[in-house]
Amino acid sequence: MARDSTIKSIAPLAVLTFIAVYNFPIQSEEEKAAMRFTEQSVYYRYCSDVRAAGKAPLRRGQPGYAPHLDRDGDGVACEPYRGY
């Protein structure tokens, strides 16, 4: 009996703790779609544009990455200059 009453008194606290710790912001589908569109719509013509935006280097899969910015095809575009 004592164990059952302990569990019943602790259970609400556990639920509140879970809600407080895992309180993720809820986004509507429209907000998610707008976010995806914004991330995918970034385009840089030159690496100088990427550097000016403070986004260099870009990696394959990141917003703004494009093959024309990746000279050696290693998946990293607009790499830092190498002193030569």
GROMACS .gro file of C-alpha atoms in nm:
model
   84
    1MET     CA    1   0.000   0.000   0.000
    2ALA     CA    2   0.272   0.251   0.094
    3ARG     CA    3   0.450   0.186  -0.235
    4ASP     CA    4   0.134   0.257  -0.438
    5SER     CA    5   0.079   0.589  -0.264
    6THR     CA    6   0.443   0.686  -0.324
    7ILE     CA    7   0.413   0.612  -0.695
    8LYS     CA    8   0.088   0.807  -0.718
    9SER     CA    9   0.246   1.109  -0.549
   10ILE     CA   10   0.563   1.101  -0.764
   11ALA     CA   11   0.396   1.040  -1.102
   12PRO     CA   12   0.263   1.397  -1.150
   13LEU     CA   13   0.606   1.537  -1.064
   14ALA     CA   14   0.768   1.312  -1.324
   15VAL     CA   15   0.524   1.430  -1.590
   16LEU     CA   16   0.588   1.796  -1.508
   17THR     CA   17   0.963   1.739  -1.516
   18PHE     CA   18   0.935   1.573  -1.857
   19ILE     CA   19   0.729   1.862  -1.992
   20ALA     CA   20   0.970   2.122  -1.853
   21VAL     CA   21   1.283   1.951  -1.983
   22TYR     CA   22   1.147   1.852  -2.323
   23ASN     CA   23   0.951   2.165  -2.404
   24PHE     CA   24   1.022   2.194  -2.777
   25PRO     CA   25   0.878   2.484  -2.974
   26ILE     CA   26   0.584   2.375  -3.185
   27GLN     CA   27   0.595   2.494  -3.544
   28SER     CA   28   0.311   2.487  -3.791
   29GLU     CA   29   0.359   2.321  -4.128
   30GLU     CA   30   0.366   2.667  -4.290
   31GLU     CA   31   0.652   2.776  -4.064
   32LYS     CA   32   0.847   2.459  -4.140
   33ALA     CA   33   0.793   2.501  -4.516
   34ALA     CA   34   0.902   2.865  -4.503
   35MET     CA   35   1.214   2.766  -4.312
   36ARG     CA   36   1.302   2.496  -4.567
   37PHE     CA   37   1.243   2.738  -4.854
   38THR     CA   38   1.465   3.002  -4.695
   39GLU     CA   39   1.747   2.755  -4.632
   40GLN     CA   40   1.730   2.613  -4.984
   41SER     CA   41   1.699   2.951  -5.157
   42VAL     CA   42   2.045   3.078  -5.058
   43TYR     CA   43   2.264   3.118  -5.365
   44TYR     CA   44   2.619   3.243  -5.393
   45ARG     CA   45   2.774   3.317  -5.731
   46TYR     CA   46   3.132   3.345  -5.607
   47CYS     CA   47   3.330   3.234  -5.303
   48SER     CA   48   3.396   3.601  -5.230
   49ASP     CA   49   3.020   3.635  -5.172
   50VAL     CA   50   3.027   3.338  -4.934
   51ARG     CA   51   3.321   3.484  -4.743
   52ALA     CA   52   3.156   3.828  -4.726
   53ALA     CA   53   2.848   3.664  -4.573
   54GLY     CA   54   3.071   3.491  -4.316
   55LYS     CA   55   2.958   3.143  -4.425
   56ALA     CA   56   3.283   2.996  -4.561
   57PRO     CA   57   3.361   2.715  -4.586
   58LEU     CA   58   3.038   2.553  -4.708
   59ARG     CA   59   2.994   2.179  -4.692
   60ARG     CA   60   2.787   1.963  -4.925
   61GLY     CA   61   2.428   1.965  -4.799
   62GLN     CA   62   2.448   2.307  -4.633
   63PRO     CA   63   2.236   2.594  -4.764
   64GLY     CA   64   2.427   2.781  -5.035
   65TYR     CA   65   2.659   2.493  -5.130
   66ALA     CA   66   2.693   2.446  -5.505
   67PRO     CA   67   2.935   2.239  -5.714
   68HIS     CA   68   3.068   2.550  -5.895
   69LEU     CA   69   3.204   2.672  -5.559
   70ASP     CA   70   3.383   2.343  -5.488
   71ARG     CA   71   3.685   2.348  -5.717
   72ASP     CA   72   3.840   2.018  -5.611
   73GLY     CA   73   3.509   1.832  -5.566
   74ASP     CA   74   3.583   1.720  -5.209
   75GLY     CA   75   3.249   1.838  -5.071
   76VAL     CA   76   3.390   2.155  -4.913
   77ALA     CA   77   3.336   2.479  -5.104
   78CYS     CA   78   3.518   2.808  -5.057
   79GLU     CA   79   3.795   2.663  -4.847
   80PRO     CA   80   4.045   2.901  -4.685
   81TYR     CA   81   4.330   3.026  -4.900
   82ARG     CA   82   4.648   2.821  -4.879
   83GLY     CA   83   4.939   3.070  -4.883
   84TYR     CA   84   5.056   2.996  -5.240
   0.00000   0.00000   0.00000
